[in-house]
Short mmCIF file of C-alpha atoms in Angstrom, two decimals:
data_model
loop_
_atom_site.label_atom_id
_atom_site.label_comp_id
_atom_site.label_asym_id
_atom_site.label_seq_id
_atom_site.Cartn_x
_atom_site.Cartn_y
_atom_site.Cartn_z
CA MET A 67 -0.01 0.21 -0.46
CA TYR A 68 2.55 2.61 0.68
CA ILE A 69 4.58 2.05 -1.90
CA MET A 70 1.50 2.07 -4.62
CA ASN A 71 1.36 5.90 -2.27
CA ALA A 72 4.46 6.21 -2.65
CA VAL A 73 4.22 5.65 -6.95
CA CYS A 74 0.85 7.98 -6.92
CA PHE A 75 3.21 10.90 -4.65
CA ILE A 76 5.97 10.26 -7.75
CA VAL A 77 3.96 10.35 -11.22
CA VAL A 78 1.86 13.43 -9.88
CA VAL A 79 5.75 15.19 -8.65
CA MET A 80 6.44 14.38 -12.85
CA VAL A 81 3.36 15.40 -14.39
CA ILE A 82 3.35 18.86 -12.43
CA SER A 83 7.29 19.14 -12.64
CA CYS A 84 6.16 18.83 -16.75
CA TYR A 85 3.71 20.87 -17.17
CA GLY A 86 6.36 23.68 -14.87
CA ASN A 87 8.18 23.05 -18.28
CA LYS A 88 5.72 24.02 -20.58
CA THR A 89 6.78 25.22 -23.46
CA ASN A 90 5.20 27.76 -26.41
CA THR A 91 6.21 25.94 -29.78
CA GLN A 92 3.06 28.16 -30.47
CA LYS A 93 0.54 31.12 -30.06
CA GLY A 94 -2.08 29.29 -27.12
CA SER A 95 -0.72 25.84 -27.89
CA TYR A 96 2.12 23.88 -25.18
CA THR A 97 3.62 20.24 -25.52
CA LEU A 98 4.70 18.69 -22.66
CA LYS A 99 8.67 19.15 -21.93
CA LEU A 100 9.75 14.71 -20.74
CA GLU A 101 12.73 13.31 -21.26
CA ASN A 102 12.47 10.15 -22.90
CA ALA A 103 14.46 8.67 -19.81
CA ASN A 104 12.07 10.32 -17.59
CA TYR A 105 9.32 8.98 -18.68
CA GLU A 106 11.65 5.30 -18.72
CA GLU A 107 12.63 5.45 -15.42
CA LEU A 108 9.07 5.84 -14.61
CA ARG A 109 7.60 3.43 -16.88
CA SER A 110 10.21 0.57 -14.56
CA MET A 111 9.71 1.48 -11.88
CA PHE A 112 5.90 1.02 -12.14
CA MET A 113 6.12 -2.17 -14.31
CA LYS A 114 8.44 -3.22 -10.71
CA ILE A 115 6.22 -2.58 -8.20
CA LYS A 116 3.00 -4.31 -10.47
CA GLY A 117 4.73 -6.81 -11.60
CA THR A 118 5.02 -7.74 -14.75
CA GLY A 119 8.62 -6.06 -15.10
CA GLN A 120 11.87 -6.82 -13.86
CA GLY A 121 12.14 -7.42 -10.23
CA MET A 122 9.66 -8.06 -8.11
CA GLY A 123 7.43 -10.03 -11.08
CA GLU A 124 11.11 -12.30 -11.91
CA HIS A 125 11.19 -12.50 -7.46
CA GLN A 126 7.13 -13.86 -7.56
CA GLU A 127 7.67 -16.06 -10.17
CA LYS A 128 10.91 -18.27 -8.00
CA PHE A 129 9.25 -17.66 -5.10
CA SER A 130 8.09 -20.72 -3.19
CA ALA A 131 5.98 -21.25 0.13
CA PHE A 132 4.18 -23.93 1.85
CA ALA A 133 1.92 -24.56 4.95
CA VAL A 134 0.54 -27.73 6.02
CA SER A 135 -1.20 -29.49 8.88
CA LEU A 136 -1.40 -33.93 10.33
CA THR A 137 -5.30 -34.42 10.11
CA ASP A 138 -5.42 -37.46 11.99
CA PRO A 139 -3.03 -38.59 14.66
CA LYS A 140 -0.57 -41.50 13.37
CA THR A 141 1.98 -43.70 15.70
CA LEU A 142 5.02 -43.37 13.37
CA GLY A 143 7.78 -45.94 12.04
CA VAL A 144 11.26 -45.88 13.06
CA GLY A 145 12.78 -43.23 11.01
CA GLN A 146 9.84 -42.93 9.40
CA ILE A 147 9.11 -39.48 7.12
CA VAL A 148 6.33 -37.56 7.99
CA LYS A 149 3.76 -36.97 6.28
CA PHE A 150 1.64 -34.28 5.76
CA ASN A 151 -1.25 -34.78 4.63
CA LYS A 152 -3.80 -32.01 4.76
CA VAL A 153 -2.46 -28.09 2.17
CA TRP A 154 -3.03 -25.59 3.35
CA THR A 155 -0.25 -23.54 1.03
CA ASN A 156 1.90 -24.74 -1.65
CA ILE A 157 3.27 -21.91 -4.46
CA ASN A 158 4.98 -23.54 -7.08
CA LYS A 159 4.35 -26.49 -4.87
CA ASP A 160 7.83 -28.06 -4.02
CA TYR A 161 6.32 -29.59 -0.97
CA HIS A 162 4.46 -33.49 -2.20
CA ALA A 163 2.22 -34.71 0.40
CA SER A 164 3.23 -38.07 -0.90
CA THR A 165 6.05 -38.66 0.39
CA GLY A 166 5.93 -35.31 3.11
CA VAL A 167 9.29 -33.74 0.94
CA TYR A 168 9.91 -30.24 0.47
CA THR A 169 12.46 -30.04 -2.22
CA ALA A 170 13.70 -26.49 -3.65
CA PRO A 171 13.24 -24.93 -6.00
CA ILE A 172 16.30 -22.69 -6.31
CA ALA A 173 18.99 -22.09 -4.03
CA GLY A 174 18.43 -18.86 -1.50
CA VAL A 175 17.95 -18.16 2.13
CA TYR A 176 14.49 -20.34 4.12
CA GLN A 177 12.46 -20.35 6.88
CA PHE A 178 11.30 -23.79 8.14
CA SER A 179 9.12 -24.10 11.26
CA CYS A 180 7.33 -27.10 12.36
CA SER A 181 4.89 -27.30 14.85
CA VAL A 182 4.02 -30.86 17.27
CA MET A 183 1.49 -32.08 19.92
CA THR A 184 1.73 -35.16 22.05
CA VAL A 185 -0.39 -36.65 24.54
CA SER A 186 -1.28 -38.67 27.57
CA SER A 187 1.85 -40.97 28.08
CA ASN A 188 3.01 -41.03 24.66
CA THR A 189 5.94 -39.38 23.78
CA LEU A 190 7.56 -38.11 20.65
CA ARG A 191 10.25 -37.21 18.41
CA VAL A 192 10.74 -35.55 15.21
CA SER A 193 13.41 -34.10 13.57
CA LEU A 194 14.01 -31.43 10.26
CA TRP A 195 16.70 -32.84 8.19
CA LYS A 196 18.37 -31.61 4.44
CA ASN A 197 19.95 -33.86 2.40
CA ASP A 198 20.73 -36.69 4.43
CA THR A 199 21.14 -34.04 7.78
CA LYS A 200 19.63 -33.80 10.62
CA THR A 201 19.22 -29.96 11.33
CA VAL A 202 17.50 -29.68 14.53
CA SER A 203 15.14 -32.15 16.31
CA ILE A 204 12.50 -31.95 19.71
CA PHE A 205 11.01 -33.76 22.58
CA PRO A 206 6.94 -33.01 23.30
CA GLY A 207 7.73 -34.62 26.59
CA ASN A 208 5.27 -36.96 27.48
CA THR A 209 3.07 -35.95 30.47
CA GLY A 210 -0.98 -34.21 29.25
CA HIS A 211 -0.92 -32.73 26.10
CA ASN A 212 2.23 -31.71 25.27
CA MET A 213 3.57 -29.26 22.02
CA GLY A 214 6.90 -28.74 20.76
CA THR A 215 8.06 -26.80 18.16
CA LEU A 216 11.43 -26.22 16.26
CA ASN A 217 12.63 -22.77 13.89
CA MET A 218 15.59 -23.20 11.44
CA VAL A 219 16.83 -20.70 8.57
CA LEU A 220 18.66 -22.76 6.15
CA GLU A 221 20.54 -22.14 2.94
CA LEU A 222 19.62 -24.79 -0.10
CA LYS A 223 20.99 -25.81 -3.15
CA LYS A 224 18.55 -26.32 -5.83
CA GLY A 225 17.18 -29.09 -5.66
CA ASP A 226 18.14 -29.41 -1.88
CA LYS A 227 15.43 -31.44 0.08
CA VAL A 228 13.38 -31.10 3.55
CA TYR A 229 11.49 -32.90 5.61
CA ILE A 230 10.37 -34.37 9.11
CA LYS A 231 11.35 -37.22 10.44
CA GLN A 232 10.79 -39.58 13.51
CA GLY A 233 13.75 -40.25 15.54
CA GLY A 234 14.61 -42.57 18.81
CA SER A 235 11.63 -44.88 19.65
CA ASP A 236 9.49 -41.63 20.53
CA LYS A 237 7.10 -42.37 17.38
CA TYR A 238 3.76 -40.79 18.65
CA ILE A 239 2.20 -37.41 16.78
CA TYR A 240 -1.47 -35.96 17.25
CA SER A 241 -2.91 -33.89 15.87
CA GLU A 242 -6.91 -33.86 14.79
CA SER A 243 -8.58 -32.78 11.80
CA ASP A 244 -10.58 -29.81 12.79
CA SER A 245 -7.87 -28.65 14.83
CA ASN A 246 -4.42 -29.35 11.90
CA PHE A 247 -2.07 -29.45 16.31
CA SER A 248 0.99 -30.94 14.57
CA MET A 249 2.07 -28.79 11.14
CA PHE A 250 5.22 -27.86 8.81
CA SER A 251 5.56 -25.04 6.88
CA GLY A 252 8.72 -23.73 5.16
CA TYR A 253 9.04 -20.00 2.82
CA LEU A 254 12.52 -18.61 0.62
CA ILE A 255 13.42 -16.10 2.55
CA ARG A 256 15.71 -14.60 -0.42
#
């Protein structure tokens, strides 16, 4: 919103400036003196903000984000990748619900987050993996309803895989279809 206001302000200033630079070509007729370079600069700024020229438009085509959750509780197998089945957002379809794996579409810096719940005397340990490397883990505990959350910023290359994987003997993950307690998300920062 602020950007659009700034662009409108710039356009108004340029138009006022042009009217201030009127030249008399014939008696009673005027032409606006707007140099081609100024026009092209204004056009370029407008296209970038609108998202159809270079800049924002290019970034949007490469942008990637996803948000997924579980709809039911699960007892995971040892070393099993968690397949979050409810897809809320999947820009450019880089998260694959059938495998539970997110694939980086381009090299860049990404933010990932995962929250999981376990209940009663059940326990859970999961980790965020980048390709074959475990990065961070969470262990929500084993009394009552326990939540655990992990957040991580990772530098990825195109084609790198990121996923949530069960670890150890702790393997009960809880969720409900109307509450979506357990979720996983990520997006390209730059």
